[in-house]
Amino acid sequence: MGQAVLKLTDVAFQWHGRTRFGLSVPDFSVGSGETVLLLGESGSGKSTLLSLICGTVLPMSGHVQIAGTDIVTLSGGQRDKFRAEQIGVIFQQFNLLPFGTVADNILLPLRFAPARRKRVGDARAVATELCSALGLPDGVLNEKATSLSVGQQQRVAVARALIGQPPLIVADEPTSALDANSQASFLDLLFTQASEHGTSLVMVSHDPRLGDRFDRVVRLEDIAKMERSAA
Amino acid sequence: MIFRLAIASLFARALTVGMTILAIALSVALFLGVEKVRTGAKASFADTISGTDLIVGARSGSVQLLLYSVFRIGNATNNVTWESYSDIAARPSVDWIVPISLGDSHRQFRVMGTTQGFFEHYKYRQGRSLDLSQGAIFDDLFDTVVGADVAETLGYSVGDPIIVAHGLASFTEHKDQPFRISGILEKTGTPVDRTVIVSMEAIEAIHVDWQSGARAPGQSTPVDVIRAMDLTPKSITAALVGVKSPLQTFALQRAINEYPQEPLLAVLPGVALQELWAIVGIAETALFAVSAMVVVTALIGMMATVFSSLNERRREMAIFRAMGARPTLIFSMLVLEAMLMAAVGAVLGMAMLYVGLLVAQPVIDAAFGLWLPIDAPTLREVWVVLAVVAAGAIVSIVPAVRAYRMSLADGMMVRT
């Protein structure tokens, strides 16, 4: 395990909505190249934790360090740019802009991340390579995103997360929309590519059966404390 | 890339976007169309008389003089004596002078006595002359030239006899002296279309047996006697004057207005038309306001469309956010989208207007005598298009702010 790519220290978050909701993470870190499965039921604060990692919400106190930078100290715009540079995001489903082509979708994060864009070089060629490595058909780049099957769309989302080799990939139940067979082949591809690119992977799921593939399986309740009360 | 994606996003919602654009296009076409009609009507109005430097009549108001001498609306309160007329005509600065004598009618149309000079000097629509569609200008004492509307309404053709009635809306007719139509004028879109034109002498001739507005009983002068008489008029209603040099216009106007023997009034047709338009212009402003409201309505419709699209596009915005887009980008994309729709709508509206004009121009000219010129878009129209785009941007700020807030609150996590 190398240097920590992700490190949360004394993070405390409060949400004042219709219900009061608090989440605190005393200490959680992911090393470089490490793959971690975060297990948690729905409503256990998974989404909030991912939002904290990605910097779309800020904790009241504590530090969220990604690749050595404490994103809590960054301004909103800086955090957005930082996310584009350092984190590849894969959603549960509906990852792609339906009106864009596959190429549009894969290249989208590079639009917001100049350094990552530079690292890629010939972005289209890299995107083509990624697509074939992920078992997507030739010429898929020019297809409309919606013409692909759900499994193919998820793979495009992987290509998008990997392009430009960000140090961290965050995936939110990326297999829940897939059937068992597709799940397995999807994870195979994801793990192969992540290790090839030396990328750390944090995946959130409620499914403990996926655990074998990961370097580490962490139960959300072990690293985070959640409070929920009616306001 | 973002711009391309914004356009792709619009295409993906082709139906609603198309409807919105169509609504904007129609409203812009209506607005610009009203503008066209407005300026066309104003120009037509101003084009009723051109080439005339001064209108002279008995002292009244300038609008009143213009109304009865050019538009044949209302009546002169007084006449101008032949002596005064001759005095003015003899002034060195006067290039030409055409007398007008009004007061009689034929059916619902006014009869105007004048000289042949009228056909030579009366100009409309930037210097166009009166043309005959049939026949010739009057030659004989009892010849008449009728306007296009007169001929059309009453079904006249050259050679038909007509009888002139004394006064307006009168049942006393000058039956003893029937006229013959010698010519019919082309449609001009001016009050000339609704005028029966005879010579000054003819006006005198039909009133030979009349004294102080009533027919002298028992007298009927035979036509050949009338023809032998001196038919120089004793008075005229008004006169159109052309000066030799435009510089002399004001001096002549002053001289006429200060004419010691008789209270006279000389007006510049352009100035009087402006005064008249200032009165008529209220309707114009109302039209303008209504068509502007239609544009506003269409833009508010667009705002509603953008609003209603926000919920279904939450996912899209979350993807953008996850990829590193700032909330301001979401905001700008929505404003850009609205501006694109407004711009396409406005340009399409303009295109619709021009196509409409091409089709309707001859019809409108024939039916209303209103000539709507097809010119390159005026600066004003370009401003209208720009204003619509700007207004589109402004109204889209409301949904864009909402999208901004939503994307800040949602971040990249949307619970689907």
Coordinates of C-alpha atoms in Angstrom, one line a residue, chain B residues 22 30 41 176 185 208 220 254 318 342 348 370 386 399:
Chain B
L22 CA -42.4 28.5 -33.6
L30 CA -46.4 39.5 -36.0
A41 CA -49.2 53.2 -43.4
D176 CA -79.1 70.0 -66.8
L185 CA -57.1 57.0 -63.1
V208 CA -74.6 79.3 -63.6
S220 CA -82.3 77.1 -67.2
R254 CA -45.0 84.0 -44.8
A318 CA -25.6 15.8 -12.2
A342 CA -34.9 33.1 -29.1
L348 CA -37.3 32.4 -38.5
L370 CA -51.0 50.3 -48.9
L386 CA -31.3 41.4 -30.8
P399 CA -35.1 28.9 -14.6

